[in-house]
Amino acid sequence: MPVPTAGHTTESLTTWLAERIALYLKRRPTEIDPDVPLAEYGLDSVAALSLCGDIEDDFDLVIEPTAAWDYPTVHALADHLVAELAAQDGGA
Amino acid sequence: MLIGTEPRGAVEDGPRATGQEARAAARVAELERRLGDPTDEHNELSYARLLAADEAGELSAAGERALDELGLGADFVPRALGGRLERLDTLVRVMRQVFRRDVALGLGYGVTSFMAAVNVWTSGDDPQRERLARILTGGGKVSVAYHELAHGNDFVRNEFEARPADGGGFRLHGAKQVINNAERADAWVLFSRTSPAPGSRSHSVLLVERAGLDPDSWRVLPRYDAVGVRGCHLSGLRFDGTPVPGSALVGERGKGVETALRAFQITRSALPGMAVGTTDTALRTVVRFALGRQLYRRSVMEIPHARDTLSGAFTDLLTCDILSLAATRAVHLLPEQTSVFAAATKYLVPKVLTEAMHELSVVLGARFYIRDGEHGIFQKHLRDLPVLSLGHAGSAACQATIIPQLSRLARRSWFSDEPAPAELFQPRTGLPGLPYDRLTLASGRDALCATLVAAVDRLPDASPEERAVQGLVLQLVDELRQVQEASRALAPEDRTALAGPAVFALADRYAVLLAAAAATGVWQQAARDGGDAFLADPAWLAAVLHRLARRLGRRPADLPPSVAARLHEEVLRRFRERTSYDLYDTPLAG
Ligand SMILES: Cc1cc2nc3c(=O)[nH]c(=O)nc-3n(C[C@H](O)[C@H](O)[C@H](O)COP(=O)(O)OP(=O)(O)OC[C@H]3O[C@@H](n4cnc5c(N)ncnc54)[C@H](O)[C@@H]3O)c2cc1C
């Protein structure tokens, strides 16, 4: 899966997250409704921690391991990541 | 917030370390003395009496009285709150004396309360800590009520509700099942849903005291009969709108899953090693039998297969104690890394202990099937032991905690991390206090495997035993390399609980490597220190690594014959001198 490099938008992150989560759950990305809580799809709490690890590695961004608990849908998480990435770029 | 009196960060040595060790050894000796020789039939806590209580489905009353007199509840309470808890490895050592005699008593008197209390030490406020400390030091009990039959290990879907009510309190609705001591505890730690939303922010932990509750709105559910730990009081609780005050909330609302996962790191590190005492008794029972029974004009002990089985069980006990030691001391020294160590310990230790019991049962022969008499305790321990695997996260659920972390460990830690500090592997060295606030949910670091990797260049090769160790370490490091490659290659769908069976096998291999790494670390420190002649000898390490390598499906070269001879001699010595089959060689009452 291509990792977006720069110019992240809510859309690009939404696509990336839906693809990644679909892989975790053995579903098609189109099946992941960005406004349905990930737990509804069976993404358990420990796997949600692992998702945050993947995000850290692929985007080189430090986030709370529990970010996917606090922002429990694809949309919510994408918005959160855009804000974090902007803060990081601005702060660096 | 930090609980405990010791300064955090630096590891102490010198006189204060001696203080911790002296206190630990004295407490263990005090328990041994009070509980007495279990093979003496005049002792009210003899195996025969404990078996009779089990047959009657009761916890031994004499046992509970003895533990009351010993004030065992205080061993679960931090020193700063008036208790004796300062080190997790010490708690394991103390509880082992109870688990030697009766798993049901260990669980039913104590461990349940400890599991409940850890939630409050980890996330509670000062008044809650003080209340709980008062209950436990006063001899009271606390239940830990997580489990609901409908959801098992999938506790994020639990339904038991604490509905926020007017005035900041809650109303309890629903049921908890298979809860130890539910009907006699003074308080319960209730894992409760505080929001209907799905996910990991919808539960909270409540500490609810029985006194003062509206008696018409709750009841205790009927008791369950189990195959083992038959004396334990397993029942359930049902609430129908029972009001509780807002001060019952432990930690923040919605942070229950986080509180639980933190507390689990402590309890899953500590519990399994307590049962080393249980398998120790099983080994001791079979040694006694093997020395006394004459067949083919010799004792069973002279039959090579029997002798080998006994030495193998001793080797397994050392392995289990070592992984338990590393995991419990890691909570103090490497709190950021304990999430995988705790899961690996909870997965592997009960499994190895249970397998050792089954191998021992072959030597005991038909006697292992007899419920009473001299060997009756064996079948009781064999029935009781699986509860360590079943309760508090099953084996597969522990593997499922490791699996999502494998790819990260492979990319970031293995072959690049710093080795663990020497103190991690020194059973008698002092430790800083328990840093509850530094436990993290997922780490991506592993200083234990780094210790194994670093050992490659440092191991001596003067004697045949040392050369055997060196060859084994090389094979195990090669195995780590393979686990790393496989973990790196894991597809995303193999990084959750839905992973394929081969990934569960990968988690198993990793747990075995952690045990091998810890054993290597323990030997290196013991050899440097030299104070314990047996632990300083590389023979036991060769035996441990050889067994672990075979467990991994490797076919290591045969060990020099001196290794088997050394272990056999030690099995006999510890039987005759009545000392424990673990790292501590503790004097026993019987
Ligand atoms: C003697 C005894 C005392 C107990 N005391 C207490 C107590 O005091 N308080 C309390 O709260 N509970 C208590 N329990 C309940 C105990 O905590 C649960 O039984 C335990 O957590 C596991 O539930 P389960 O066996 O129903 O497993 P389930 O969750 O139903 O699992 C069934 C099987 O599904 C698979 N599985 C489950 N989860 C996963 C996963 N994440 N990944 C992969 N596979 C998985 C495994 O093969 C597992 O064995 C006690 C149980 C016993 C036996």
XYZ file of C-alpha atoms and ligand atoms in Angstrom:
735
model
C 0.000 0.000 0.000
C 1.515 3.365 -0.915
C 2.224 5.550 2.077
C 1.277 9.157 1.483
C 4.304 11.363 1.944
C 3.278 14.985 2.121
C 0.213 17.182 1.876
C -2.023 14.963 3.997
C -5.673 15.788 3.835
C -8.631 14.346 5.647
C -9.514 12.598 2.369
C -6.111 11.005 1.811
C -5.949 9.860 5.421
C -9.490 8.548 5.296
C -8.545 6.432 2.299
C -5.344 5.191 3.926
C -7.101 4.303 7.184
C -10.004 2.547 5.482
C -7.558 0.456 3.452
C -5.447 -0.429 6.461
C -8.413 -1.297 8.644
C -9.973 -3.340 5.860
C -6.773 -5.378 5.731
C -6.876 -5.956 9.509
C -10.432 -7.126 9.342
C -10.260 -9.072 6.084
C -12.889 -6.875 4.446
C -13.006 -4.608 1.401
C -12.209 -0.920 2.035
C -15.607 0.019 0.612
C -17.227 -1.969 3.417
C -15.721 0.329 6.058
C -18.152 3.182 6.669
C -15.981 6.077 7.891
C -18.624 7.095 10.429
C -19.186 3.686 12.042
C -17.137 2.932 15.185
C -14.282 0.526 14.441
C -15.346 -1.693 17.339
C -18.572 -2.402 15.434
C -16.465 -4.124 12.803
C -14.767 -6.249 15.435
C -11.515 -4.295 15.733
C -10.651 -5.195 19.332
C -8.954 -2.860 21.778
C -5.518 -4.420 21.420
C -5.645 -4.294 17.615
C -6.598 -0.627 17.892
C -3.344 -0.104 19.806
C -1.497 -1.824 16.981
C -3.123 0.469 14.423
C -1.625 3.421 16.271
C 1.782 1.736 16.071
C 1.402 1.375 12.303
C 0.455 5.023 12.002
C 3.542 6.024 13.980
C 5.799 3.937 11.781
C 4.301 4.866 8.428
C 3.853 8.590 9.042
C 6.789 9.065 11.377
C 4.425 10.677 13.831
C 4.252 10.125 17.580
C 0.658 9.617 18.787
C -0.969 8.273 21.929
C -1.318 4.464 21.681
C -4.972 4.932 22.600
C -5.731 7.462 19.834
C -7.958 4.957 18.026
C -9.975 4.537 21.256
C -10.515 8.276 21.626
C -11.231 8.835 17.920
C -13.128 5.629 17.241
C -14.200 6.094 13.591
C -12.173 6.476 10.401
C -13.352 10.070 10.008
C -12.629 11.044 13.589
C -9.189 9.476 13.458
C -8.374 11.069 10.086
C -9.300 14.516 11.430
C -7.186 13.916 14.507
C -4.191 12.836 12.422
C -4.430 15.861 10.128
C -4.365 18.090 13.181
C -1.425 16.191 14.703
C 0.538 16.271 11.437
C -0.072 20.004 11.092
C 1.017 20.579 14.689
C 4.149 18.552 14.091
C 5.062 20.385 10.889
C 4.362 23.746 12.514
C 6.236 22.843 15.676
C 9.281 21.283 14.035
C 0.873 8.570 41.123
C 3.541 6.542 42.803
C 2.748 4.269 45.683
C 5.542 2.879 47.786
C 8.278 4.226 49.874
C 11.328 3.549 47.778
C 12.771 6.229 45.532
C 12.013 5.644 41.895
C 14.517 5.500 39.074
C 17.701 4.452 40.736
C 18.202 0.881 41.827
C 19.387 0.765 45.352
C 22.039 -1.520 46.659
C 23.948 -1.796 49.875
C 22.194 -1.909 53.207
C 18.737 -0.971 51.936
C 18.787 -3.794 49.421
C 19.681 -6.146 52.225
C 16.692 -4.724 54.037
C 14.319 -5.797 51.278
C 15.887 -9.233 50.963
C 15.963 -9.736 54.715
C 12.293 -8.809 54.981
C 11.373 -11.122 52.108
C 13.261 -14.111 53.491
C 11.877 -13.535 56.986
C 8.305 -13.352 55.717
C 8.669 -16.550 53.681
C 10.136 -18.317 56.717
C 7.317 -17.015 58.910
C 4.696 -18.503 56.569
C 6.527 -21.810 56.349
C 6.730 -22.019 60.128
C 3.081 -21.233 60.716
C 1.769 -23.469 57.934
C 3.996 -26.321 59.077
C 5.004 -29.652 57.597
C 2.244 -30.666 55.158
C 3.345 -34.311 55.195
C 2.845 -34.538 58.963
C -0.634 -35.954 59.498
C -0.929 -34.294 62.899
C -0.622 -30.883 61.269
C -4.028 -29.273 60.803
C -2.717 -28.077 57.449
C -1.485 -31.458 56.242
C -2.116 -32.558 52.687
C -4.585 -35.105 54.067
C -6.651 -32.384 55.773
C -6.450 -30.112 52.745
C -7.672 -32.985 50.593
C -10.562 -33.599 52.967
C -11.601 -29.939 52.747
C -11.424 -30.150 48.958
C -13.592 -33.274 48.912
C -16.128 -31.368 51.008
C -15.992 -28.394 48.620
C -14.730 -26.097 51.366
C -11.714 -23.913 51.860
C -9.686 -25.288 54.753
C -10.928 -23.421 57.842
C -7.617 -24.008 59.606
C -5.835 -22.642 56.559
C -7.910 -19.478 56.517
C -7.362 -19.057 60.244
C -3.597 -19.416 59.819
C -3.525 -16.865 57.010
C -5.682 -14.507 59.075
C -3.194 -14.792 61.930
C -0.346 -14.186 59.521
C -2.169 -11.086 58.287
C -1.657 -12.137 54.685
C -3.996 -9.407 53.401
C -1.293 -6.862 54.239
C 1.041 -8.508 51.726
C -1.201 -7.086 48.982
C -1.084 -3.534 50.371
C 1.783 -1.113 49.580
C 4.058 -0.311 52.492
C 3.193 3.366 52.243
C -0.389 2.403 53.115
C 0.573 0.251 56.067
C 1.015 -3.039 54.244
C 3.970 -5.203 53.245
C 3.890 -4.950 49.446
C 7.155 -3.526 48.169
C 8.201 -5.927 45.465
C 6.268 -8.101 43.077
C 8.849 -10.897 42.999
C 8.663 -11.030 46.787
C 4.888 -11.352 46.723
C 5.291 -14.310 44.352
C 7.782 -15.904 46.739
C 5.482 -15.435 49.715
C 2.354 -16.720 47.947
C 4.285 -19.714 46.661
C 4.290 -21.093 50.213
C 0.496 -21.136 50.132
C 0.286 -22.484 46.567
C 2.605 -25.333 47.575
C -0.111 -26.635 49.811
C -3.370 -25.579 48.227
C -4.129 -23.584 45.083
C -7.690 -22.987 46.282
C -6.433 -21.337 49.457
C -3.943 -19.224 47.524
C -6.620 -18.051 45.143
C -9.555 -17.979 47.525
C -7.812 -16.357 50.424
C -5.494 -14.069 48.620
C -4.885 -13.662 44.963
C -8.441 -12.618 44.187
C -8.075 -9.708 46.587
C -4.722 -8.777 45.099
C -6.152 -8.775 41.570
C -8.917 -6.480 42.714
C -6.623 -4.211 44.698
C -4.135 -3.595 41.899
C -6.804 -1.635 40.015
C -7.081 0.716 42.946
C -3.322 1.014 43.556
C -2.916 1.766 39.831
C -5.733 4.229 39.283
C -7.565 4.980 42.531
C -7.469 8.165 44.601
C -6.101 8.503 48.129
C -9.369 7.912 50.013
C -10.037 4.765 47.936
C -6.528 3.477 48.564
C -6.857 4.089 52.259
C -10.262 2.402 52.437
C -9.017 -0.620 50.569
C -5.827 -0.805 52.618
C -7.955 -0.812 55.778
C -10.123 -3.659 54.500
C -7.185 -5.835 53.476
C -4.916 -5.206 56.445
C -7.954 -5.893 58.645
C -8.311 -9.369 57.160
C -11.190 -8.538 54.776
C -11.565 -9.728 51.198
C -12.238 -7.984 47.928
C -13.628 -9.593 44.783
C -12.573 -8.755 41.279
C -15.672 -8.803 39.108
C -14.772 -8.430 35.465
C -16.203 -11.515 33.972
C -19.608 -11.980 32.340
C -20.428 -15.401 30.952
C -21.810 -13.885 27.760
C -18.518 -12.224 26.817
C -15.586 -14.149 28.327
C -12.245 -12.667 27.346
C -13.980 -10.137 25.077
C -14.565 -7.875 28.066
C -14.826 -4.683 26.024
C -18.295 -5.922 25.102
C -19.355 -6.427 28.728
C -22.849 -5.191 29.505
C -22.970 -4.822 33.300
C -23.897 -1.174 33.748
C -23.112 1.616 36.168
C -25.606 4.188 34.897
C -24.622 7.706 35.802
C -27.321 9.044 38.151
C -28.262 12.476 39.426
C -25.920 13.889 42.026
C -22.777 12.302 40.575
C -23.462 8.724 41.660
C -24.351 5.591 39.693
C -27.030 2.926 39.602
C -25.832 -0.643 39.073
C -27.707 -2.881 36.645
C -26.869 -6.402 35.523
C -24.888 -9.465 36.544
C -21.325 -10.727 36.943
C -20.696 -14.468 36.919
C -18.025 -16.891 38.179
C -16.672 -14.393 40.671
C -14.442 -15.655 43.455
C -15.592 -14.684 46.971
C -18.540 -12.672 45.609
C -20.714 -13.660 48.555
C -18.248 -12.967 51.338
C -16.148 -10.042 50.126
C -16.328 -6.694 51.924
C -15.986 -4.885 48.605
C -16.025 -5.652 44.903
C -14.096 -4.103 42.053
C -16.756 -3.971 39.339
C -15.846 -3.509 35.703
C -18.898 -1.600 34.503
C -20.288 -0.054 31.355
C -20.741 3.694 31.761
C -21.634 4.463 28.152
C -23.641 2.529 25.566
C -21.191 3.413 22.765
C -19.106 0.557 21.359
C -15.352 0.689 21.848
C -12.725 1.015 24.545
C -13.873 4.228 26.273
C -17.229 3.024 27.486
C -16.304 1.216 30.696
C -15.220 2.312 34.135
C -13.911 0.557 37.205
C -15.909 0.945 40.434
C -14.916 0.043 43.973
C -18.170 -0.805 45.705
C -18.405 -1.655 49.393
C -21.033 -4.093 50.478
C -21.878 -2.261 53.701
C -24.636 0.281 53.265
C -25.964 -1.011 49.937
C -29.739 -1.165 49.535
C -30.262 -4.860 50.436
C -33.420 -5.289 48.337
C -31.795 -4.343 45.047
C -28.969 -6.853 44.811
C -28.274 -10.499 45.471
C -25.589 -13.161 45.286
C -26.113 -15.710 42.501
C -25.821 -19.482 43.071
C -22.399 -21.028 43.502
C -20.620 -22.801 40.640
C -19.068 -26.232 41.029
C -15.674 -26.521 39.376
C -13.426 -29.491 38.614
C -10.534 -27.957 40.535
C -10.113 -25.380 43.309
C -13.305 -26.887 44.685
C -13.058 -24.976 47.928
C -13.219 -21.620 46.165
C -16.452 -19.716 46.542
C -17.292 -19.036 42.906
C -20.620 -17.339 42.496
C -21.999 -14.199 40.947
C -23.730 -10.908 41.681
C -26.939 -9.425 40.344
C -27.900 -5.773 40.794
C -31.192 -4.109 39.870
C -30.738 -0.360 40.108
C -28.613 -0.339 43.258
C -27.432 3.228 43.936
C -23.736 3.786 44.694
C -21.973 7.104 45.363
C -19.764 8.885 42.844
C -16.783 8.221 45.119
C -16.941 4.571 43.962
C -15.440 5.500 40.586
C -11.782 4.378 40.333
C -9.840 6.597 37.956
C -11.597 8.563 35.273
C -14.950 7.677 33.796
C -14.470 5.829 30.489
C -10.916 4.781 31.325
C -11.861 1.325 32.616
C -10.260 -0.645 29.787
C -7.016 1.250 30.241
C -7.069 0.746 34.008
C -7.713 -2.953 33.462
C -4.947 -3.425 30.900
C -2.473 -1.676 33.211
C -3.525 -3.741 36.218
C -3.304 -6.920 34.114
C 0.367 -6.229 33.459
C 1.022 -6.516 37.178
C -1.254 -9.457 37.931
C -0.365 -11.477 34.835
C 3.327 -11.096 35.675
C 2.836 -12.174 39.255
C 0.192 -14.908 39.359
C 1.758 -17.686 37.274
C 4.974 -17.868 39.302
C 3.028 -18.523 42.486
C 2.066 -21.919 41.071
C 5.733 -22.901 40.865
C 5.073 -23.973 44.464
C 2.282 -26.267 43.299
C 4.420 -28.150 40.791
C 7.264 -28.174 43.333
C 5.021 -30.225 45.626
C 4.162 -32.533 42.732
C 7.857 -33.090 41.987
C 8.649 -33.654 45.669
C 5.819 -36.166 45.928
C 7.129 -38.121 42.948
C 10.741 -37.996 44.168
C 9.596 -39.525 47.464
C 7.737 -42.207 45.578
C 10.611 -42.919 43.189
C 13.109 -43.313 46.019
C 10.862 -45.623 48.014
C 9.332 -47.876 45.389
C 11.271 -51.011 44.459
C 10.800 -52.570 41.013
C 13.042 -54.971 39.096
C 15.207 -55.135 42.232
C 15.984 -51.453 42.165
C 14.248 -48.213 43.076
C 12.201 -46.380 40.473
C 14.723 -43.562 40.815
C 17.351 -45.842 39.268
C 15.297 -46.276 36.107
C 16.881 -43.815 33.664
C 13.591 -42.645 32.164
C 12.121 -41.888 35.587
C 15.263 -40.090 36.744
C 15.314 -38.047 33.582
C 11.665 -37.087 33.940
C 12.283 -35.793 37.451
C 15.294 -33.751 36.383
C 13.235 -32.446 33.467
C 10.499 -31.276 35.828
C 13.083 -29.501 37.985
C 14.464 -27.838 34.848
C 10.939 -26.698 33.957
C 10.428 -25.273 37.436
C 13.615 -23.243 37.105
C 12.518 -22.004 33.667
C 9.141 -20.916 35.001
C 10.608 -19.212 38.037
C 13.074 -17.365 35.827
C 10.470 -16.025 33.417
C 8.332 -15.042 36.386
C 11.334 -13.318 38.002
C 12.123 -11.334 34.861
C 8.496 -10.327 34.323
C 7.866 -9.244 37.908
C 11.149 -7.342 38.203
C 10.531 -5.762 34.795
C 7.420 -4.136 36.229
C 9.771 -2.216 38.554
C 12.707 -1.724 36.188
C 11.261 -1.675 32.659
C 7.607 -0.707 33.178
C 7.283 0.509 29.592
C 8.075 -2.978 28.327
C 5.956 -5.155 30.573
C 2.912 -5.501 28.362
C 4.460 -8.323 26.285
C 6.472 -9.835 29.152
C 3.343 -10.156 31.296
C 1.350 -11.769 28.487
C 4.199 -14.169 27.678
C 4.485 -15.166 31.343
C 0.763 -15.724 31.729
C 0.815 -17.765 28.534
C 3.917 -19.896 29.004
C 4.363 -20.496 32.734
C 1.023 -22.233 33.436
C 1.474 -24.264 30.263
C 4.955 -25.511 31.148
C 3.945 -26.221 34.755
C 0.934 -28.220 33.609
C 2.964 -30.205 31.103
C 5.554 -30.966 33.768
C 2.801 -32.319 36.017
C 1.573 -34.603 33.265
C 5.065 -35.952 32.681
C 5.480 -36.522 36.413
C 2.174 -38.387 36.515
C 3.676 -41.034 34.238
C 6.299 -41.830 36.869
C 3.762 -41.839 39.664
C 1.838 -44.399 37.640
C -1.495 -45.638 38.913
C -1.078 -43.730 42.166
C -1.720 -40.446 40.445
C -5.290 -41.611 39.934
C -5.922 -42.190 43.639
C -7.694 -39.414 45.473
C -6.335 -39.904 48.988
C -3.361 -41.276 50.840
C 0.275 -40.351 50.573
C 0.105 -39.285 46.920
C -3.425 -37.852 46.894
C -2.197 -34.278 46.805
C -0.791 -34.916 43.333
C -4.170 -35.376 41.645
C -5.564 -32.377 43.512
C -2.737 -30.153 42.329
C -3.156 -31.562 38.821
C -6.850 -30.629 38.881
C -6.249 -27.224 40.427
C -3.378 -26.028 38.274
C -5.298 -25.403 35.009
C -7.179 -22.584 36.700
C -4.001 -20.551 36.272
C -4.365 -20.891 32.495
C -8.131 -20.495 32.362
C -8.816 -17.663 34.743
C -7.807 -14.086 34.065
C -7.257 -14.310 30.288
C -6.940 -17.666 28.636
C -3.767 -18.778 26.865
C -5.053 -17.738 23.441
C -6.071 -14.319 24.722
C -2.530 -13.826 26.070
C -1.083 -14.780 22.697
C -3.522 -12.289 21.167
C -1.946 -9.562 23.314
C 1.500 -10.427 21.950
C 0.542 -10.815 18.278
C -0.252 -7.163 17.455
C 3.132 -6.150 18.867
C 5.280 -8.651 16.946
C 5.801 -6.701 13.746
C 6.801 -3.617 15.669
C 9.243 -5.526 17.880
C 10.721 -7.056 14.736
C 11.215 -3.704 13.065
C 12.281 -1.633 16.023
C 13.708 -3.734 18.805
C 15.188 -7.153 18.104
C 18.919 -7.026 17.321
C 19.043 -3.310 18.026
C 17.688 -2.699 21.564
C 19.785 -2.247 24.694
C 20.147 -5.304 26.976
C 18.238 -5.302 30.266
C 19.931 -3.936 33.392
C 21.798 -6.567 35.427
C 19.426 -6.098 38.384
C 16.577 -7.588 36.361
C 18.218 -10.992 36.760
C 19.341 -10.826 40.395
C 16.716 -12.496 42.570
C 17.920 -10.988 45.822
C 18.828 -7.447 44.808
C 16.685 -4.521 45.940
C 14.279 -2.763 43.595
C 12.745 0.693 43.323
C 9.013 0.997 44.073
C 6.239 -0.038 41.716
C 5.888 2.743 39.105
C 2.178 2.284 38.414
C 2.062 5.454 36.335
C 4.744 4.293 33.909
C 3.058 1.112 32.716
C 2.192 1.564 29.048
C -0.279 -0.342 26.946
C 2.064 -1.261 24.092
C 5.780 -0.829 23.967
C 7.666 -1.989 20.898
C 10.746 -2.536 23.080
C 12.276 -5.735 24.414
C 15.427 -5.633 26.512
C 15.178 -9.336 27.336
C 15.850 -10.631 23.840
C 18.576 -8.008 23.596
C 20.224 -9.715 26.578
C 20.221 -13.007 24.686
C 21.731 -11.410 21.592
C 24.397 -9.610 23.632
C 25.324 -12.859 25.383
C 26.639 -14.383 22.157
C 29.902 -12.477 22.375
C 30.285 -12.680 26.108
C 29.807 -16.305 27.055
C 32.831 -18.236 28.285
C 33.826 -21.497 26.575
C 36.265 -23.161 28.921
C 34.268 -26.197 30.062
C 32.113 -28.662 28.098
C 29.008 -27.233 29.843
C 29.952 -23.700 28.850
C 30.504 -24.790 25.274
C 27.112 -26.487 25.282
C 25.524 -23.245 26.507
C 27.307 -21.274 23.833
C 26.093 -23.570 21.059
C 22.538 -23.407 22.368
C 22.549 -19.615 22.630
C 23.696 -19.419 19.016
C 20.789 -21.620 17.940
C 18.329 -19.576 19.949
C 19.590 -16.331 18.473
C 19.145 -17.910 15.071
C 15.594 -18.747 16.078
C 15.046 -15.109 17.094
C 16.262 -14.104 13.642
C 13.644 -16.380 12.098
C 10.912 -15.070 14.378
C 11.970 -11.578 13.374
C 11.726 -12.357 9.664
C 8.337 -13.998 10.057
C 7.080 -11.093 12.196
C 8.290 -8.478 9.739
C 6.445 -10.274 6.973
C 3.125 -10.399 8.856
C 0.286 -9.068 6.754
C -2.014 -6.602 8.527
C -4.749 -9.230 8.849
C -2.316 -11.299 10.886
C -1.796 -8.582 13.457
C -5.096 -8.889 15.332
C -6.871 -11.578 17.347
C -8.214 -12.829 13.998
C -4.682 -13.793 12.924
C -4.084 -17.212 11.405
C -3.064 -20.147 13.629
C 0.549 -19.935 12.413
C 0.802 -16.497 14.003
C -0.270 -17.917 17.361
C 2.593 -20.382 16.943
C 4.891 -17.412 16.330
C 3.775 -15.842 19.613
C 4.525 -19.167 21.299
C 8.052 -19.246 19.873
C 8.637 -15.702 21.034
C 7.486 -16.527 24.577
C 9.928 -19.466 24.648
C 12.744 -17.164 23.502
C 11.928 -14.701 26.276
C 12.301 -17.527 28.802
C 15.636 -18.532 27.257
C 16.848 -14.937 27.339
C 15.875 -14.532 30.987
C 17.635 -17.786 31.904
C 20.816 -16.637 30.200
C 20.654 -13.349 32.084
C 20.103 -15.082 35.418
C 23.074 -17.385 34.887
C 25.375 -14.545 33.810
C 24.577 -12.634 36.994
C 24.802 -15.696 39.242
C 28.159 -16.673 37.729
C 29.486 -13.160 38.291
C 28.217 -13.070 41.852
C 29.184 -16.645 42.747
C 27.145 -16.660 45.974
C 24.931 -19.556 44.923
C 27.089 -22.473 43.767
C 24.275 -24.224 41.934
C 23.043 -21.151 40.066
C 26.614 -20.166 39.185
C 27.188 -23.559 37.552
C 26.420 -23.517 33.803
C 24.971 -27.049 33.972
C 21.422 -25.934 34.797
C 21.478 -23.290 32.088
C 22.564 -25.878 29.528
C 19.639 -28.073 30.625
C 17.122 -25.208 30.499
C 18.235 -23.982 27.067
C 18.369 -27.509 25.697
C 14.788 -28.159 26.755
C 13.615 -24.843 25.344
C 15.438 -25.439 22.060
C 13.740 -28.833 21.764
C 10.440 -27.172 22.521
C 11.098 -24.948 19.526
C 11.481 -28.025 17.355
C 15.255 -27.771 17.166
C 17.488 -30.806 17.496
C 20.417 -29.572 19.558
C 23.459 -31.768 20.138
C 23.361 -34.057 23.180
C 24.502 -32.409 26.392
C 27.655 -33.573 28.171
C 26.658 -36.347 30.654
C 27.828 -34.167 33.543
C 24.741 -31.961 33.077
C 22.235 -34.707 33.836
C 24.357 -35.865 36.754
C 24.483 -32.370 38.238
C 20.734 -31.892 37.992
C 19.977 -35.304 39.422
C 22.276 -34.643 42.352
C 20.496 -31.325 42.976
C 17.045 -32.929 42.780
C 18.124 -35.392 45.471
C 19.872 -32.805 47.622
C 16.900 -30.469 47.704
C 14.599 -33.374 48.536
C 16.790 -34.589 51.405
C 17.534 -31.125 52.759
C 13.952 -29.984 52.239
C 14.587 -26.916 50.149
C 12.535 -25.508 47.305
C 12.860 -26.462 43.640
C 13.171 -22.891 42.387
C 15.688 -20.032 42.263
C 15.649 -19.484 45.999
C 16.492 -22.913 47.439
C 14.233 -21.899 50.345
C 14.212 -24.064 53.487
C 10.824 -25.780 53.753
C 8.895 -27.244 56.634
C 8.332 -30.449 54.689
C -11.915 -21.013 38.913
C -12.268 -19.751 38.233
C -12.338 -18.569 38.962
C -12.673 -17.371 38.348
N -12.748 -16.241 39.117
C -13.057 -15.059 38.524
C -13.119 -13.856 39.300
O -12.926 -13.840 40.515
N -13.428 -12.717 38.657
C -13.676 -12.684 37.300
O -13.932 -11.605 36.776
N -13.628 -13.804 36.558
C -13.336 -14.993 37.128
N -13.297 -16.141 36.365
C -13.698 -16.065 34.955
C -12.512 -16.023 34.040
O -11.924 -14.759 34.118
C -12.967 -16.319 32.620
O -13.402 -17.632 32.597
C -11.803 -16.137 31.680
O -11.488 -14.776 31.573
C -11.974 -16.629 30.266
O -13.255 -16.703 29.773
P -13.712 -17.964 28.903
O -12.960 -19.156 29.339
O -15.182 -17.984 28.958
O -13.147 -17.691 27.461
P -13.802 -17.127 26.119
O -13.487 -15.690 26.021
O -15.216 -17.569 25.960
O -12.899 -17.873 25.086
C -13.178 -19.147 24.500
C -12.055 -19.450 23.549
O -12.039 -18.492 22.473
C -10.730 -18.218 22.082
N -10.404 -16.792 22.343
C -10.948 -15.937 23.260
N -10.375 -14.711 23.189
C -9.469 -14.782 22.219
C -8.556 -13.852 21.659
N -8.475 -12.582 22.109
N -7.761 -14.273 20.660
C -7.842 -15.524 20.201
N -8.657 -16.458 20.696
C -9.473 -16.096 21.686
C -9.837 -19.116 22.911
O -9.601 -20.325 22.271
C -10.668 -19.299 24.154
O -10.290 -20.370 24.930
C -12.960 -17.339 36.964
C -12.872 -18.532 36.220
C -12.537 -19.723 36.826
C -12.484 -20.969 35.996
